[in-house]
XYZ file of C-alpha atoms in Angstrom:
405
model
C -1.992 -4.172 26.330
C -0.729 -7.594 27.026
C -1.352 -10.131 24.203
C -3.084 -12.871 26.265
C -6.089 -9.870 27.223
C -5.838 -8.487 23.444
C -7.980 -11.325 22.315
C -11.027 -11.464 24.985
C -11.371 -7.692 24.958
C -11.636 -7.535 21.170
C -14.210 -10.152 21.319
C -15.799 -7.872 23.948
C -15.650 -4.874 21.809
C -17.068 -7.147 18.628
C -20.085 -8.034 20.895
C -20.641 -4.353 21.906
C -20.261 -3.315 18.272
C -22.969 -5.706 17.351
C -25.341 -4.220 19.655
C -24.401 -0.522 18.489
C -24.779 -1.701 14.999
C -28.138 -2.935 15.334
C -29.237 0.353 16.755
C -27.646 2.558 14.330
C -29.027 0.170 11.555
C -32.846 0.609 13.004
C -32.199 4.592 13.023
C -31.237 4.448 9.222
C -34.312 2.211 8.429
C -36.785 4.250 10.248
C -35.134 7.557 8.697
C -35.405 6.125 5.128
C -39.149 5.482 5.966
C -39.262 8.852 7.139
C -37.937 10.045 3.893
C -41.391 9.421 2.365
C -42.834 12.472 4.563
C -40.065 14.595 3.989
C -38.813 14.267 7.733
C -35.989 11.915 6.857
C -34.059 13.962 4.947
C -33.037 15.987 7.987
C -32.314 12.622 10.199
C -31.135 10.174 7.511
C -27.326 11.968 7.077
C -27.036 11.737 10.865
C -28.379 7.955 11.219
C -25.708 6.905 8.188
C -23.256 8.932 9.996
C -23.645 7.139 13.248
C -23.410 3.522 11.231
C -20.446 4.506 9.355
C -19.007 5.408 12.610
C -19.656 1.726 14.113
C -18.750 0.334 10.624
C -15.337 2.218 10.907
C -14.512 0.669 14.165
C -15.428 -2.553 13.310
C -12.960 -2.220 10.162
C -10.040 -0.890 12.655
C -10.403 -4.129 14.907
C -10.666 -6.346 11.879
C -7.152 -4.524 11.074
C -5.843 -5.339 14.571
C -6.515 -9.002 13.828
C -4.520 -8.769 10.496
C -7.871 -8.477 8.242
C -7.519 -4.936 6.530
C -10.967 -3.740 5.078
C -11.077 -0.567 2.713
C -13.252 2.269 3.347
C -15.836 2.111 0.370
C -17.585 5.464 0.848
C -17.877 7.905 -1.955
C -18.194 11.718 -1.730
C -22.460 11.562 -1.327
C -23.306 13.905 1.549
C -27.096 14.442 0.786
C -30.039 12.602 2.040
C -31.122 11.287 -1.408
C -27.626 10.315 -2.191
C -27.190 8.432 0.942
C -30.303 6.972 0.367
C -29.422 5.218 -2.842
C -25.964 4.513 -2.028
C -25.085 0.453 -2.138
C -22.663 1.595 0.592
C -25.552 2.523 3.088
C -27.247 -0.615 2.608
C -24.251 -2.941 2.618
C -23.572 -1.252 5.976
C -27.082 -2.255 7.174
C -26.945 -5.684 5.868
C -23.864 -5.848 7.961
C -25.091 -4.618 11.064
C -28.312 -6.729 10.876
C -26.487 -9.856 9.917
C -23.310 -9.422 12.240
C -24.983 -10.480 15.553
C -26.368 -13.664 13.847
C -23.427 -14.895 12.271
C -20.568 -13.246 14.099
C -21.632 -13.692 18.013
C -20.557 -17.043 18.384
C -16.965 -16.210 17.081
C -16.871 -13.487 19.903
C -18.775 -15.753 22.440
C -16.051 -18.835 21.484
C -12.933 -16.277 21.817
C -14.332 -14.589 25.164
C -16.482 -17.334 26.589
C -13.738 -20.224 26.913
C -11.159 -18.240 28.526
C -13.927 -16.803 31.187
C -15.242 -20.350 31.566
C -11.665 -21.842 32.229
C -10.698 -18.924 34.840
C -13.716 -19.910 36.570
C -12.729 -23.637 36.664
C -9.252 -22.406 38.064
C -9.983 -19.469 40.260
C -13.566 -20.070 41.528
C -14.612 -23.707 41.271
C -12.288 -25.351 43.992
C -13.811 -22.549 46.473
C -17.523 -22.944 46.049
C -18.171 -26.654 45.772
C -18.532 -27.067 49.480
C -21.132 -24.260 49.723
C -23.290 -25.783 46.951
C -23.054 -29.102 48.318
C -24.212 -27.703 51.721
C -26.886 -25.905 50.244
C -28.042 -29.340 48.092
C -27.478 -28.031 44.970
C -25.375 -30.021 42.020
C -22.095 -28.587 41.253
C -20.839 -29.533 37.655
C -18.087 -27.939 35.850
C -18.190 -29.360 32.185
C -18.054 -33.197 32.404
C -17.096 -33.015 35.878
C -19.141 -33.589 38.797
C -17.541 -31.528 41.522
C -18.619 -33.010 44.899
C -15.035 -33.717 46.559
C -11.663 -31.921 47.107
C -10.181 -34.388 44.309
C -12.876 -33.200 41.580
C -12.524 -29.716 42.442
C -8.813 -29.951 42.025
C -9.357 -31.715 38.963
C -11.257 -28.586 37.463
C -8.032 -26.531 37.636
C -6.093 -28.438 34.850
C -9.417 -28.471 32.866
C -9.742 -24.801 33.629
C -6.379 -24.106 32.221
C -6.737 -26.101 29.329
C -9.880 -24.281 28.474
C -8.100 -20.824 29.024
C -5.139 -21.975 26.648
C -7.392 -23.738 24.246
C -9.559 -20.205 24.025
C -6.387 -18.034 23.723
C -5.082 -19.916 20.867
C -8.324 -20.573 18.639
C -9.981 -16.956 19.792
C -7.776 -14.968 17.432
C -8.523 -17.255 14.649
C -12.338 -17.586 14.745
C -12.279 -13.523 15.408
C -10.300 -13.512 11.852
C -13.224 -15.493 10.289
C -15.552 -13.030 11.333
C -13.402 -10.290 10.184
C -12.814 -11.854 7.088
C -16.713 -12.193 6.671
C -17.329 -8.647 7.610
C -15.334 -7.581 4.933
C -17.495 -8.917 2.245
C -20.070 -6.349 3.199
C -18.261 -3.415 4.782
C -15.268 -3.371 2.025
C -16.280 -2.024 -1.581
C -18.402 -3.899 -3.626
C -16.686 -5.565 -6.909
C -19.114 -2.561 -8.846
C -17.337 -0.091 -6.427
C -14.001 -1.613 -6.961
C -14.458 -1.390 -10.874
C -15.609 2.108 -10.574
C -12.816 3.255 -8.519
C -10.211 1.243 -11.257
C -11.883 3.198 -13.874
C -11.163 6.692 -11.973
C -7.695 5.488 -11.119
C -7.268 4.439 -15.143
C -8.416 7.696 -16.176
C -6.240 9.931 -13.806
C -3.120 7.694 -14.423
C -3.787 7.890 -18.093
C -4.112 11.745 -17.875
C -0.789 11.847 -16.014
C 0.965 9.614 -18.370
C 0.137 11.579 -21.611
C 1.066 14.810 -19.325
C 4.463 13.081 -18.603
C 5.054 11.761 -22.245
C 4.342 15.098 -23.610
C 6.780 16.700 -21.313
C 9.436 14.162 -22.107
C 8.737 14.799 -25.756
C 9.409 18.548 -25.285
C 12.567 17.843 -23.020
C 13.938 15.692 -25.986
C 13.051 18.386 -28.719
C 14.477 21.336 -26.905
C 17.665 19.225 -26.024
C 18.017 18.221 -29.919
C 17.266 21.801 -30.883
C 19.850 23.314 -28.223
C 22.285 20.709 -28.551
C 23.220 17.966 -31.196
C 20.896 20.027 -34.002
C 22.817 23.337 -33.223
C 26.322 21.436 -33.322
C 25.375 19.600 -36.544
C 24.353 22.994 -38.192
C 27.797 24.537 -37.371
C 29.192 21.577 -38.410
C 27.722 21.974 -41.945
C 28.862 25.349 -42.077
C 32.203 24.552 -40.804
C 32.578 21.890 -43.541
C 31.377 24.400 -45.970
C 34.023 26.817 -45.090
C 36.555 24.315 -45.334
C 35.746 23.035 -49.014
C 35.964 26.881 -50.029
C 39.161 27.378 -48.527
C 40.900 24.126 -49.632
C 42.570 25.791 -52.795
C 43.042 29.229 -51.203
C 44.296 28.368 -47.668
C 44.885 24.541 -47.081
C 46.011 25.306 -43.130
C 43.066 27.317 -42.325
C 40.661 24.532 -44.078
C 42.340 21.664 -42.141
C 41.720 23.654 -38.876
C 37.936 23.871 -39.866
C 37.998 20.268 -40.549
C 39.522 19.567 -36.921
C 37.033 21.535 -35.575
C 34.192 20.065 -37.482
C 35.595 16.744 -35.996
C 35.486 18.051 -32.701
C 31.956 19.432 -32.963
C 30.834 16.044 -34.375
C 32.189 14.123 -31.208
C 30.562 16.416 -29.092
C 27.062 16.028 -31.033
C 27.468 12.424 -30.824
C 28.280 12.372 -27.022
C 24.977 14.563 -26.678
C 23.002 12.117 -28.498
C 24.172 9.261 -26.415
C 23.406 10.964 -23.616
C 20.116 11.927 -24.747
C 19.397 7.898 -25.511
C 20.354 7.124 -21.881
C 17.841 9.441 -20.802
C 15.097 7.778 -23.040
C 15.978 4.112 -22.143
C 19.713 3.406 -20.941
C 21.425 0.873 -23.122
C 22.592 -0.949 -19.818
C 19.037 -1.355 -18.779
C 18.062 -3.001 -22.162
C 21.148 -4.776 -22.432
C 21.370 -6.194 -18.759
C 18.385 -5.902 -17.014
C 16.900 -3.920 -13.851
C 19.568 -5.178 -11.469
C 22.911 -4.082 -13.300
C 21.093 -0.833 -14.396
C 20.528 -0.076 -10.775
C 24.140 -0.905 -9.645
C 25.520 1.223 -12.470
C 23.045 4.073 -11.074
C 24.691 3.307 -7.521
C 28.161 3.209 -8.857
C 27.802 6.734 -10.632
C 26.078 8.099 -7.462
C 28.217 10.255 -5.107
C 26.355 8.364 -2.251
C 27.760 5.401 -0.703
C 25.163 2.991 -2.404
C 24.657 -0.580 -1.858
C 22.572 -3.012 -4.118
C 21.040 -6.294 -3.129
C 18.706 -8.175 -5.366
C 16.788 -11.387 -5.542
C 15.643 -11.165 -9.341
C 16.289 -14.017 -10.973
C 14.719 -13.191 -14.482
C 14.030 -9.870 -16.963
C 10.906 -7.968 -16.144
C 8.428 -6.167 -19.083
C 10.410 -3.306 -20.332
C 7.748 -0.764 -19.176
C 8.478 -2.103 -15.711
C 12.098 -2.173 -15.684
C 12.122 1.496 -17.285
C 9.665 3.103 -14.560
C 11.376 1.491 -11.688
C 15.033 2.397 -12.822
C 13.678 6.047 -13.639
C 12.033 5.892 -10.087
C 15.196 4.937 -8.468
C 17.343 7.116 -10.319
C 14.950 10.082 -9.099
C 15.253 8.973 -5.413
C 18.978 9.012 -5.513
C 19.175 12.461 -6.943
C 16.592 13.630 -4.370
C 18.499 11.859 -1.568
C 21.800 13.364 -2.931
C 20.419 16.889 -2.944
C 17.958 17.023 0.122
C 18.510 14.119 2.489
C 22.011 14.794 3.809
C 22.563 11.205 3.770
C 25.790 9.266 3.645
C 24.811 5.839 2.709
C 21.633 4.163 0.900
C 20.708 0.729 0.394
C 18.503 -0.478 -2.651
C 16.681 -4.169 -2.060
C 15.072 -5.642 -5.052
C 12.937 -8.624 -4.867
C 9.902 -10.390 -6.622
C 7.460 -12.200 -4.749
C 3.751 -13.502 -5.749
C 3.778 -11.453 -8.888
C 4.905 -8.135 -7.514
C 8.170 -6.438 -8.068
C 9.477 -4.636 -4.962
C 12.356 -2.146 -4.563
C 12.947 -0.473 -1.030
C 15.428 2.500 -1.111
C 16.697 3.260 2.533
C 19.022 6.126 3.391
C 20.342 7.304 6.745
C 19.547 11.104 6.130
C 17.587 13.657 7.914
C 14.026 12.513 6.951
C 11.233 14.480 6.805
C 10.403 13.471 2.949
C 7.023 15.021 1.819
C 5.825 14.196 -1.682
C 3.507 17.686 -1.041
C 6.957 19.609 -1.094
C 8.161 18.926 -4.429
C 7.399 16.959 -7.804
C 9.925 14.447 -7.753
C 8.112 12.238 -5.593
C 4.663 12.837 -7.295
C 6.482 12.020 -10.646
C 7.066 9.006 -9.360
C 3.520 8.212 -8.144
C 2.409 8.938 -11.233
C 4.971 6.928 -13.178
C 4.115 3.648 -11.251
C 0.260 4.442 -10.942
C 0.269 3.844 -14.811
C 1.017 0.342 -14.093
C -0.809 -0.273 -11.243
C 2.307 0.526 -9.056
C 2.305 2.237 -5.752
C 5.024 3.996 -3.657
C 4.624 3.970 0.181
C 6.921 6.663 2.082
C 8.026 6.219 5.641
C 10.262 9.399 6.644
C 10.010 10.415 10.270
C 12.124 13.324 11.240
C 15.609 12.628 11.954
C 15.556 9.662 9.458
C 15.715 6.827 8.531
C 13.941 7.134 5.255
C 12.424 4.059 3.673
C 10.501 4.149 0.425
C 8.990 1.077 -0.913
C 7.894 0.723 -4.625
C 5.897 -2.130 -5.698
C 4.647 -2.919 -9.419
C 2.414 -5.971 -9.903
C 4.544 -7.718 -12.975
C 5.530 -11.317 -14.154
C 9.111 -12.418 -14.465
C 10.607 -13.820 -17.742
C 13.565 -16.377 -17.910
C 16.792 -14.511 -17.893
């Protein structure tokens, strides 16, 4: 669809939606009234479904205009549930008020280009016929009664076409923003969804913390603790051998020193897994650069961050990137990775792009699901764009503020 045709066609579609919305709203009102006699329970679900279809079309058109409207509906399906659902009556209110409030916007966006086209393509050819018939012929403020005035209508018409195509998208966006107030989720619905999300992410966080604690306990028990126990036993044996066999005692002390060094390395590795020192000391950008250097991939990091972030945010994004790099190395068959960090309008964004085979699917593994849960606990999101054949772009966002470095 050509850009110059898009606005008039969208305006025409909105006018058609106004008519369809009124019809669907009337059906809902009639079905709701029939609930009193029992007939409505068979009709109301279909009427509400029809109205929601019209509303969904309005949301898609608003999205074409750059105004995203979230679908607010819940899981209600029964007639009684739909009758008492706030979203049903918000849709009805939109359908009734939209022709009153929004028709002028569609008429302006559609009417100005059409009236301009009339002045350019029709007016110069019909003024003589109108004059011979004894009628008056006006085009806006112009009284067209001669060839010169007919030709003057052409630039006027071109100006109207240009003006209509310029202001048309703007007035249609005004209408779409108004529609969002009723077609989007209400404040109450947003709070309900927020509570549900918090409950889910809290449960995920508790599970993740329990899993992490079990991992730390297992690593301590199987690693450093076992080595420290062996170290104590070795030193005890060396103590008993000092008088009888000094050479064997020295060997046991040397083995104990080696065991203590390995235990220390394991403890350091464990601490890095909990909260890497480079992240605590130097911040997110340098910590991710350290990850890139340790990676077997050709990883490039670009960052616009100018300050430190809250420790939980830095930790969540750091481990998310670490998981992504591990996944790319194992499954993506990629050679290069680019990691971009920036902070704008109170939101930290991190985009990880690789040149691998694509096809990343959160449903096929726990890694991406774990990242989603980790970020959700901080109101963060993960967006995955991974067509078959690549490239794969994974976008992480976490709302947060920055602190001075």
